[in-house]
JSON list of C-alpha atoms in Angstrom, two decimals:
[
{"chain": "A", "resi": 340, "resn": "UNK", "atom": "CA", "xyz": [0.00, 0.00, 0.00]},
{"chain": "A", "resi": 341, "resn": "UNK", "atom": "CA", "xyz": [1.39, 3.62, -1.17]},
{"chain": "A", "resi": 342, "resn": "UNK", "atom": "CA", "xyz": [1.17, 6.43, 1.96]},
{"chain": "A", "resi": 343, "resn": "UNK", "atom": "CA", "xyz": [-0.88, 9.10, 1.65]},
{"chain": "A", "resi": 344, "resn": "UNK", "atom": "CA", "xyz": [0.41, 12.30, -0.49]},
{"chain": "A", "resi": 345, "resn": "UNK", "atom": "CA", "xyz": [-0.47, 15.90, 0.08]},
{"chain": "A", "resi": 346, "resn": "UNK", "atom": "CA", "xyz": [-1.88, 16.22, -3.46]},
{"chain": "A", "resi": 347, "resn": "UNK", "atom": "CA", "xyz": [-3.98, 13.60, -3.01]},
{"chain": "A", "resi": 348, "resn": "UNK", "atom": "CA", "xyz": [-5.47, 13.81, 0.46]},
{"chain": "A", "resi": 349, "resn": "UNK", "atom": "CA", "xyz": [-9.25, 14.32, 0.00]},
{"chain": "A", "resi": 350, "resn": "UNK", "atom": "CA", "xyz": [-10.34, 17.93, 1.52]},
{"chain": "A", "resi": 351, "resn": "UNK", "atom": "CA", "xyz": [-12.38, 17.29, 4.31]},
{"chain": "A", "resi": 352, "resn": "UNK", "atom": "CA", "xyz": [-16.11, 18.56, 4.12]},
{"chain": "A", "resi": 353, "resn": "UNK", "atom": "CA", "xyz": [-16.32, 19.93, 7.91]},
{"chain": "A", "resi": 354, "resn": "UNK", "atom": "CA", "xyz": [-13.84, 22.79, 6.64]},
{"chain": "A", "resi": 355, "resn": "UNK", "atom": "CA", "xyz": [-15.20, 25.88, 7.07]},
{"chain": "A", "resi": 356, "resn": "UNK", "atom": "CA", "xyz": [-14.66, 28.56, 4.30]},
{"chain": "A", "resi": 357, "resn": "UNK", "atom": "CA", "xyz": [-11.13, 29.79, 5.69]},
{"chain": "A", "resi": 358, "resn": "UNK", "atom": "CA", "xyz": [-9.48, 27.26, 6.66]},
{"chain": "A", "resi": 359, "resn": "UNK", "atom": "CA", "xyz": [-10.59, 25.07, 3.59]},
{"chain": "A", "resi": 360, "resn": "UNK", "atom": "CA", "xyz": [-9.02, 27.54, 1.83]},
{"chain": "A", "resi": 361, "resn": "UNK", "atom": "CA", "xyz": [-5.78, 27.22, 3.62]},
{"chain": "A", "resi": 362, "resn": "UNK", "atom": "CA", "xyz": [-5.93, 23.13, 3.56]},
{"chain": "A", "resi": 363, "resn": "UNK", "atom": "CA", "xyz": [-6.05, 23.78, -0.16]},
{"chain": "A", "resi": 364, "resn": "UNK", "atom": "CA", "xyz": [-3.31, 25.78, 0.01]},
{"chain": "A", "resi": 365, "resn": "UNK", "atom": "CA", "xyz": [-0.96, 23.81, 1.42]},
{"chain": "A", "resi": 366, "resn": "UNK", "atom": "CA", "xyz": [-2.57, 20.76, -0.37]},
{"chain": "A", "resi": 367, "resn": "UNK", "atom": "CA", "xyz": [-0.74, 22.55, -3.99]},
{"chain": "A", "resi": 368, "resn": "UNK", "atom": "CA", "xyz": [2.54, 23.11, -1.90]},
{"chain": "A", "resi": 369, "resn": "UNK", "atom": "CA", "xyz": [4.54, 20.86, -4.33]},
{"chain": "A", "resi": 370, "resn": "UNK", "atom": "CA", "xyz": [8.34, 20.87, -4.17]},
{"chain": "A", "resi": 371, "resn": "UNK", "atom": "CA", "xyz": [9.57, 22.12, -7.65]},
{"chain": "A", "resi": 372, "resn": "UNK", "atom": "CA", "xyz": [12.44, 19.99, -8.48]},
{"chain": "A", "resi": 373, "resn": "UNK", "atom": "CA", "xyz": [13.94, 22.66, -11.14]},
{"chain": "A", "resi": 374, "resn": "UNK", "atom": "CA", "xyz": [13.74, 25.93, -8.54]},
{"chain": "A", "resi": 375, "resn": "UNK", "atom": "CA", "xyz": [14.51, 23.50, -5.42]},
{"chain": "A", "resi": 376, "resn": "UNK", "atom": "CA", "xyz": [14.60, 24.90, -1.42]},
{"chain": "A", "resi": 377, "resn": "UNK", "atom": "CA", "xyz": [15.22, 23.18, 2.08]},
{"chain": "A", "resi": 378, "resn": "UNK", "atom": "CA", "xyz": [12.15, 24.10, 3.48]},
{"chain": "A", "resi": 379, "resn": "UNK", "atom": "CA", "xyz": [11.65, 21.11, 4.89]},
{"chain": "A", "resi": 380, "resn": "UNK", "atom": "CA", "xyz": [15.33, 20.81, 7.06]},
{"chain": "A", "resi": 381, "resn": "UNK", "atom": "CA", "xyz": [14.64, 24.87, 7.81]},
{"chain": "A", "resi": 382, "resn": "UNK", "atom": "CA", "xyz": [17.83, 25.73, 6.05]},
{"chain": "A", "resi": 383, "resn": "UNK", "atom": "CA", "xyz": [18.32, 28.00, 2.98]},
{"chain": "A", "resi": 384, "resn": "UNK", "atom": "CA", "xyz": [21.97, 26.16, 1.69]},
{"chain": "A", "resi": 385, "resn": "UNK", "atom": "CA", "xyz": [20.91, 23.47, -0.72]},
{"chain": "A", "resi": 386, "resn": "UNK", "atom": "CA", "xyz": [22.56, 20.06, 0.37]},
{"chain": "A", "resi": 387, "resn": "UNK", "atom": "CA", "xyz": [23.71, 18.26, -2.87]},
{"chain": "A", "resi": 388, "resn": "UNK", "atom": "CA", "xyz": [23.92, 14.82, -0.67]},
{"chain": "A", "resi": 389, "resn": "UNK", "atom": "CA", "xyz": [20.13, 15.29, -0.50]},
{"chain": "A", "resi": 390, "resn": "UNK", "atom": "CA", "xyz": [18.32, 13.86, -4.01]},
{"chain": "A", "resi": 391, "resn": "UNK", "atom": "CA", "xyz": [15.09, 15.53, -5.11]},
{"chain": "A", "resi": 392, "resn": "UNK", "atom": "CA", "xyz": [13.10, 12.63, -4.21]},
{"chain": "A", "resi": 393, "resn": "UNK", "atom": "CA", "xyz": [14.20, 12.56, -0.97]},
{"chain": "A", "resi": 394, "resn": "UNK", "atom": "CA", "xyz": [13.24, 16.50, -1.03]},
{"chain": "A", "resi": 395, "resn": "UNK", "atom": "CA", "xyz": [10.15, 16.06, -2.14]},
{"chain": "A", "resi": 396, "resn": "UNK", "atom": "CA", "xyz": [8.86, 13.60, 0.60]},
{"chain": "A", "resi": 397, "resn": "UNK", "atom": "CA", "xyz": [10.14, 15.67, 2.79]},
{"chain": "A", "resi": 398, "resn": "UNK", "atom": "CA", "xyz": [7.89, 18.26, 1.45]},
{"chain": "A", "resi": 399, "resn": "UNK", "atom": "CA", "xyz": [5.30, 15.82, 0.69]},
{"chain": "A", "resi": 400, "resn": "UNK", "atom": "CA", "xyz": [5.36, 15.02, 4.87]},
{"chain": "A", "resi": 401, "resn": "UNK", "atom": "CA", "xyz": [5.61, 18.80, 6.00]},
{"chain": "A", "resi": 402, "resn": "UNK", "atom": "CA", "xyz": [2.55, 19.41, 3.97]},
{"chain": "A", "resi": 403, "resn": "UNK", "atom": "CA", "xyz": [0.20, 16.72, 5.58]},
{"chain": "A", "resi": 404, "resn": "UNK", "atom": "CA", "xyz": [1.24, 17.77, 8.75]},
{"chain": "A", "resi": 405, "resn": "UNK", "atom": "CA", "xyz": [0.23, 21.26, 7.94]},
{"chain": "A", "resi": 406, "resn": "UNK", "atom": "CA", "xyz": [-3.35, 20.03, 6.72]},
{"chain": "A", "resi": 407, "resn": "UNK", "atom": "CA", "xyz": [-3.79, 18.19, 9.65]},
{"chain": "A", "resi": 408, "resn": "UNK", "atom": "CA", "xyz": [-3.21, 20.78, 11.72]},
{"chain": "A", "resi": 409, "resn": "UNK", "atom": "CA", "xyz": [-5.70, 23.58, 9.89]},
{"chain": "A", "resi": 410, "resn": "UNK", "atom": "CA", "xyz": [-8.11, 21.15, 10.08]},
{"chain": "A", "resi": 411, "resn": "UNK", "atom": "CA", "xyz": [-7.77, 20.15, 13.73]},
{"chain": "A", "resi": 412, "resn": "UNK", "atom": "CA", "xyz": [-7.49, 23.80, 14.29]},
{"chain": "A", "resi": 413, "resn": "UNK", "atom": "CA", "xyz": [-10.86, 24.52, 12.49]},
{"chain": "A", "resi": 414, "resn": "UNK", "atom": "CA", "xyz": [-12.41, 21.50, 14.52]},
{"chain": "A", "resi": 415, "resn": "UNK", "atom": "CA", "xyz": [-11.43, 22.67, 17.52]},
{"chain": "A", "resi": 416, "resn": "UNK", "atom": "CA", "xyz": [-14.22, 25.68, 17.05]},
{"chain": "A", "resi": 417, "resn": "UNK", "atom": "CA", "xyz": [-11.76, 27.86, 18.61]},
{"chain": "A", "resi": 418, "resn": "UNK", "atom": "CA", "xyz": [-10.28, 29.62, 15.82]},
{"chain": "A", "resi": 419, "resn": "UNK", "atom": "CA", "xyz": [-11.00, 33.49, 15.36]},
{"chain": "A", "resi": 420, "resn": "UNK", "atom": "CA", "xyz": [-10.36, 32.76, 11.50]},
{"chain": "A", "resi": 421, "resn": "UNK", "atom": "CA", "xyz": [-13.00, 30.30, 11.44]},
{"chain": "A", "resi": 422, "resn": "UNK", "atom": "CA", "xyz": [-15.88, 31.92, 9.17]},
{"chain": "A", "resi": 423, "resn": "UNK", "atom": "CA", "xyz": [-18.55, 29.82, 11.27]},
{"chain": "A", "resi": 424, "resn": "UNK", "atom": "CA", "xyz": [-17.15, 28.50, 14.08]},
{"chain": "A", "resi": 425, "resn": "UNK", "atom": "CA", "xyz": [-20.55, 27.61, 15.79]},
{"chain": "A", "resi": 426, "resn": "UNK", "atom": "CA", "xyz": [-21.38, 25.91, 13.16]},
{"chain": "A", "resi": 427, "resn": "UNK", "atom": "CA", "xyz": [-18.97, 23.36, 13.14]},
{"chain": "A", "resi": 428, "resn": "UNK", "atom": "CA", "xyz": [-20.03, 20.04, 13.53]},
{"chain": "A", "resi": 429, "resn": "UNK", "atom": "CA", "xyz": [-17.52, 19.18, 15.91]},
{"chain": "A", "resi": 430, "resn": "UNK", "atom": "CA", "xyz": [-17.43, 22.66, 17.53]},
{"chain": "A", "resi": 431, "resn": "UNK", "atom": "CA", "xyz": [-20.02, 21.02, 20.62]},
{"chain": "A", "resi": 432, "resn": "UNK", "atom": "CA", "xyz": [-17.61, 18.22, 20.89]},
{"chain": "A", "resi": 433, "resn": "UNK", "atom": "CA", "xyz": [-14.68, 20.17, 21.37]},
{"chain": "A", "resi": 434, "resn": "UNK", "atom": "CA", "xyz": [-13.51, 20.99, 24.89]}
]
């Protein structure tokens, strides 16, 4: 079985507006193999020991982890850049 990949993670439907928008964003967060950084490692000096494939996992990884955390965020019904906070269907479950 493959793992998951940013690109392909389905958007979940309990998103509101905002933060939808911002789990899309980072869903299209690809690493571009031809204008590479080292976003991933935090440091701006390219490492030529590093291939691009191993680069973009890294990227791949750093972007799920980013989507899971605007959507726990918007979950949590706590967010003042939720657009409907209240409405949230896990906003009552949240503590």
């Amino acid at each position: 079985m493959t793992e998951p990949t940013a690109s392909t993670t389905r958007i979940p439907d309990d998103l509101c507006p905002t933060h939808r928008a911002h789990f899309v964003g980072w869903r299209r967060n690809d690493y571009n193999p031809w204008n590479p950084t080292e976003w991933p490692g935090g440091s701006h000096i390219m490492d030529s020991r590093t291939s691009h494939g191993e680069r973009a996992r890294d990227w791949d990884r750093k972007n799920l982890q980013a989507m899971d955390q605007v959507a726990a965020i918007c979950r949590s019904g706590r967010s003042p850049q939720c657009d409907h906070p209240a409405a949230s269907p896990t906003a009552s479950t949240a503590a």
